Amino acid sequence: MNNKGIKATYFDFSNLDAEKFKTATQETLMMTIVSMVFVIVLGLLLGLILYSLAKSNKKSSSFFYSVVSILSNIFRSIPFIILILLLIPFTKALLGTFLGAKAAIPALVISATPFYARLVEIAFREVDEGVLEAADGMGASKLEIVWKILLAESRPALISGITVTTITMIGFTAMAGAVGGGGLGQLAYYQGYMQGDLTTTLFATILILVIVFIIQWIGDLLVTRVDKR
């Protein structure tokens, strides 16, 4: 059996390159954190727009809700690996390259924002109508209702949505690695799978799982602390 066959059959953790894994982990975390900052801000705005249009009695609101909803569903439904390829011209025009961790961020944001926006809309819909009507009857402005009622009352659901979206984002970063997006996904695919180094693929997978478990733990902890029910 040749060396490649032996390498693909047995795991050898002694040959792991710690520096490469450190860099890949940092890239994965960078992509996730930077992308999620944009996703949270844009998702909240888009979710609020969807919620407001759905609540409005105007005929035009129903039309615009359908348009925004359809566009949101389109970008949410496109498989990420295809979306990142479709966005190569846009990414290259924006950043000057379509390779590397930074180049994956536009596709990550565009893919995850509609997903989180839907979770935001659902969270806002679950807020007690009686509380909203009472605030409106007391003369609260729309901004006060959004800030002090909608956002405050839906915090547990919003945080749960952020947790789910962040974990989904980790999976997206791994897929981005298969097309040169950097991070643990690229390390697992190019050095692991393509070179028959299953040890690298296994260890990269373990690191991704550790990151996911930590994110889930932090999210659950925050939800427990802010949920007053």
Short mmCIF file of C-alpha atoms in Angstrom, two decimals:
data_model
loop_
_atom_site.label_atom_id
_atom_site.label_comp_id
_atom_site.label_asym_id
_atom_site.label_seq_id
_atom_site.Cartn_x
_atom_site.Cartn_y
_atom_site.Cartn_z
CA MET A 1 0.00 0.00 0.00
CA ASN A 2 1.39 3.43 -0.89
CA ASN A 3 1.90 6.22 1.61
CA LYS A 4 -1.22 8.06 0.50
CA GLY A 5 -3.33 4.98 1.13
CA ILE A 6 -1.86 4.53 4.60
CA LYS A 7 -2.38 8.22 5.35
CA ALA A 8 -6.01 8.05 4.26
CA THR A 9 -6.63 4.92 6.34
CA TYR A 10 -5.02 5.80 9.68
CA PHE A 11 -5.20 8.95 11.81
CA ASP A 12 -1.88 10.48 12.81
CA PHE A 13 -2.28 13.53 15.06
CA SER A 14 1.49 13.96 15.44
CA ASN A 15 1.74 15.58 12.00
CA LEU A 16 -0.89 18.25 12.55
CA ASP A 17 0.29 21.81 11.83
CA ALA A 18 -0.79 23.85 14.86
CA GLU A 19 -0.05 27.18 13.15
CA LYS A 20 -2.26 26.34 10.18
CA PHE A 21 -5.11 25.35 12.46
CA LYS A 22 -4.68 28.53 14.50
CA THR A 23 -4.85 30.68 11.36
CA ALA A 24 -7.81 28.72 9.95
CA THR A 25 -9.71 28.99 13.26
CA GLN A 26 -9.09 32.73 13.40
CA GLU A 27 -10.36 33.09 9.84
CA THR A 28 -13.50 31.10 10.63
CA LEU A 29 -14.19 33.20 13.73
CA MET A 30 -13.48 36.43 11.84
CA MET A 31 -15.85 35.51 9.01
CA THR A 32 -18.54 34.50 11.49
CA ILE A 33 -18.27 37.54 13.78
CA VAL A 34 -18.00 40.18 11.06
CA SER A 35 -20.79 38.62 9.01
CA MET A 36 -23.08 38.29 12.04
CA VAL A 37 -22.67 41.98 12.92
CA PHE A 38 -24.09 42.87 9.50
CA VAL A 39 -26.68 40.09 9.63
CA ILE A 40 -28.04 41.19 13.01
CA VAL A 41 -28.35 44.85 11.98
CA LEU A 42 -29.77 44.18 8.51
CA GLY A 43 -31.91 41.27 9.73
CA LEU A 44 -33.51 43.39 12.45
CA LEU A 45 -34.31 46.15 9.93
CA LEU A 46 -35.66 43.73 7.33
CA GLY A 47 -37.63 41.80 9.95
CA LEU A 48 -39.13 45.04 11.25
CA ILE A 49 -40.09 46.06 7.70
CA LEU A 50 -41.78 42.70 7.11
CA TYR A 51 -43.60 42.93 10.45
CA SER A 52 -44.74 46.52 9.84
CA LEU A 53 -45.96 45.79 6.31
CA ALA A 54 -47.85 42.72 7.50
CA LYS A 55 -49.54 44.73 10.26
CA SER A 56 -50.54 47.62 7.98
CA ASN A 57 -54.05 47.75 6.54
CA LYS A 58 -53.01 49.64 3.41
CA LYS A 59 -53.33 47.80 0.09
CA SER A 60 -49.89 49.02 -0.98
CA SER A 61 -48.39 47.48 2.17
CA SER A 62 -49.68 44.06 1.17
CA PHE A 63 -48.04 44.41 -2.25
CA PHE A 64 -44.71 45.57 -0.83
CA TYR A 65 -44.81 42.80 1.79
CA SER A 66 -45.20 40.24 -0.99
CA VAL A 67 -42.30 41.75 -2.94
CA VAL A 68 -39.96 41.87 0.07
CA SER A 69 -41.09 38.41 1.15
CA ILE A 70 -40.44 36.90 -2.28
CA LEU A 71 -36.99 38.49 -2.55
CA SER A 72 -36.19 37.32 0.96
CA ASN A 73 -37.29 33.77 0.17
CA ILE A 74 -35.27 33.71 -3.04
CA PHE A 75 -31.97 34.59 -1.35
CA ARG A 76 -32.81 32.37 1.62
CA SER A 77 -33.52 29.38 -0.63
CA ILE A 78 -30.47 29.53 -2.93
CA PRO A 79 -27.92 26.92 -1.76
CA PHE A 80 -24.98 28.78 -0.27
CA ILE A 81 -22.35 27.10 -2.41
CA ILE A 82 -24.22 28.29 -5.53
CA LEU A 83 -24.82 31.78 -4.13
CA ILE A 84 -21.14 32.33 -3.42
CA LEU A 85 -20.35 31.39 -7.04
CA LEU A 86 -23.07 33.68 -8.41
CA LEU A 87 -21.69 36.57 -6.34
CA ILE A 88 -18.10 36.21 -7.59
CA PRO A 89 -18.36 39.21 -9.98
CA PHE A 90 -19.92 41.37 -7.24
CA THR A 91 -17.38 40.25 -4.65
CA LYS A 92 -14.46 40.85 -7.00
CA ALA A 93 -15.76 44.34 -7.86
CA LEU A 94 -16.27 45.15 -4.18
CA LEU A 95 -13.09 43.70 -2.68
CA GLY A 96 -10.81 43.16 -5.68
CA THR A 97 -10.73 39.39 -5.17
CA PHE A 98 -13.10 36.47 -4.70
CA LEU A 99 -10.65 34.34 -2.70
CA GLY A 100 -9.89 34.37 1.01
CA ALA A 101 -11.86 34.80 4.23
CA LYS A 102 -12.81 38.45 3.63
CA ALA A 103 -14.16 37.64 0.16
CA ALA A 104 -16.63 35.17 1.66
CA ILE A 105 -18.28 37.80 3.88
CA PRO A 106 -20.63 39.38 1.26
CA ALA A 107 -22.11 35.98 0.37
CA LEU A 108 -22.41 35.06 4.04
CA VAL A 109 -24.28 38.28 4.82
CA ILE A 110 -26.60 38.06 1.80
CA SER A 111 -27.41 34.43 2.52
CA ALA A 112 -28.01 34.70 6.28
CA THR A 113 -29.77 38.08 6.51
CA PRO A 114 -33.12 36.90 5.04
CA PHE A 115 -33.01 33.84 7.30
CA TYR A 116 -32.55 35.93 10.44
CA ALA A 117 -35.08 38.52 9.22
CA ARG A 118 -37.75 35.82 9.14
CA LEU A 119 -36.89 34.82 12.70
CA VAL A 120 -37.13 38.49 13.73
CA GLU A 121 -40.54 38.84 12.09
CA ILE A 122 -41.78 35.72 13.90
CA ALA A 123 -40.40 37.03 17.21
CA PHE A 124 -42.20 40.37 16.77
CA ARG A 125 -45.46 38.62 15.87
CA GLU A 126 -45.34 36.76 19.18
CA VAL A 127 -45.36 39.97 21.23
CA ASP A 128 -48.66 40.37 23.11
CA GLU A 129 -51.03 42.58 21.10
CA GLY A 130 -52.52 43.89 24.34
CA VAL A 131 -49.18 45.36 25.38
CA LEU A 132 -48.77 47.04 21.99
CA GLU A 133 -52.29 48.49 22.09
CA ALA A 134 -51.78 49.77 25.63
CA ALA A 135 -48.54 51.51 24.64
CA ASP A 136 -50.22 53.04 21.59
CA GLY A 137 -53.15 54.20 23.72
CA MET A 138 -50.75 55.90 26.14
CA GLY A 139 -49.35 57.96 23.28
CA ALA A 140 -46.06 56.13 22.77
CA SER A 141 -44.31 56.98 19.51
CA LYS A 142 -43.57 54.31 16.91
CA LEU A 143 -39.89 54.44 17.84
CA GLU A 144 -40.72 53.94 21.52
CA ILE A 145 -43.00 51.01 20.69
CA VAL A 146 -40.24 49.38 18.64
CA TRP A 147 -37.49 50.02 21.19
CA LYS A 148 -39.33 49.58 24.49
CA ILE A 149 -41.97 47.02 23.53
CA LEU A 150 -41.09 44.97 20.44
CA LEU A 151 -37.35 44.63 21.05
CA ALA A 152 -37.68 44.35 24.83
CA GLU A 153 -40.48 41.77 24.82
CA SER A 154 -38.94 39.63 22.08
CA ARG A 155 -35.36 39.53 23.41
CA PRO A 156 -35.34 35.78 24.23
CA ALA A 157 -36.62 34.89 20.74
CA LEU A 158 -34.22 37.35 19.09
CA ILE A 159 -31.23 35.89 20.96
CA SER A 160 -32.34 32.35 20.08
CA GLY A 161 -32.55 33.47 16.46
CA ILE A 162 -29.04 34.91 16.62
CA THR A 163 -27.78 31.63 18.08
CA VAL A 164 -29.39 29.53 15.35
CA THR A 165 -28.21 31.90 12.62
CA THR A 166 -24.65 31.97 13.97
CA ILE A 167 -24.47 28.18 14.00
CA THR A 168 -25.82 28.15 10.44
CA MET A 169 -23.15 30.71 9.57
CA ILE A 170 -20.43 28.35 10.82
CA GLY A 171 -21.70 25.77 8.36
CA PHE A 172 -21.67 28.37 5.58
CA THR A 173 -18.05 29.29 6.34
CA ALA A 174 -17.10 25.62 6.00
CA MET A 175 -18.76 25.48 2.58
CA ALA A 176 -17.06 28.73 1.57
CA GLY A 177 -13.73 27.03 2.28
CA ALA A 178 -14.39 24.56 -0.52
CA VAL A 179 -14.26 27.42 -3.05
CA GLY A 180 -11.28 29.23 -1.58
CA GLY A 181 -13.05 31.07 1.23
CA GLY A 182 -10.43 30.28 3.86
CA GLY A 183 -11.01 29.05 7.40
CA LEU A 184 -11.34 25.54 8.75
CA GLY A 185 -13.48 24.50 5.79
CA GLN A 186 -10.69 25.23 3.33
CA LEU A 187 -8.13 23.47 5.50
CA ALA A 188 -10.38 20.40 5.83
CA TYR A 189 -11.10 20.28 2.11
CA TYR A 190 -7.83 21.18 0.39
CA GLN A 191 -5.25 19.84 2.84
CA GLY A 192 -7.49 17.15 4.30
CA TYR A 193 -9.76 15.68 1.65
CA MET A 194 -7.83 16.60 -1.52
CA GLN A 195 -4.51 15.33 -0.14
CA GLY A 196 -5.94 12.27 1.57
CA ASP A 197 -5.08 13.61 5.03
CA LEU A 198 -8.10 12.45 7.02
CA THR A 199 -6.46 13.51 10.29
CA THR A 200 -6.60 17.15 9.24
CA THR A 201 -10.21 16.78 8.11
CA LEU A 202 -11.17 15.10 11.39
CA PHE A 203 -9.45 17.68 13.59
CA ALA A 204 -10.94 20.59 11.60
CA THR A 205 -14.36 19.01 12.07
CA ILE A 206 -13.76 18.67 15.82
CA LEU A 207 -12.80 22.36 16.07
CA ILE A 208 -15.94 23.39 14.17
CA LEU A 209 -18.06 21.28 16.53
CA VAL A 210 -16.38 22.85 19.56
CA ILE A 211 -17.14 26.33 18.21
CA VAL A 212 -20.77 25.35 17.58
CA PHE A 213 -21.18 23.91 21.09
CA ILE A 214 -19.70 27.06 22.67
CA ILE A 215 -22.02 29.31 20.64
CA GLN A 216 -25.04 27.20 21.61
CA TRP A 217 -24.03 27.30 25.29
CA ILE A 218 -23.60 31.07 25.26
CA GLY A 219 -26.92 31.53 23.44
CA ASP A 220 -28.81 29.30 25.88
CA LEU A 221 -27.23 31.12 28.83
CA LEU A 222 -28.23 34.55 27.49
CA VAL A 223 -31.79 33.42 26.77
CA THR A 224 -32.13 32.09 30.32
CA ARG A 225 -30.92 35.39 31.76
CA VAL A 226 -33.18 37.69 29.72
CA ASP A 227 -36.31 35.50 29.76
CA LYS A 228 -38.44 36.83 32.63
CA ARG A 229 -41.32 34.42 32.11
#
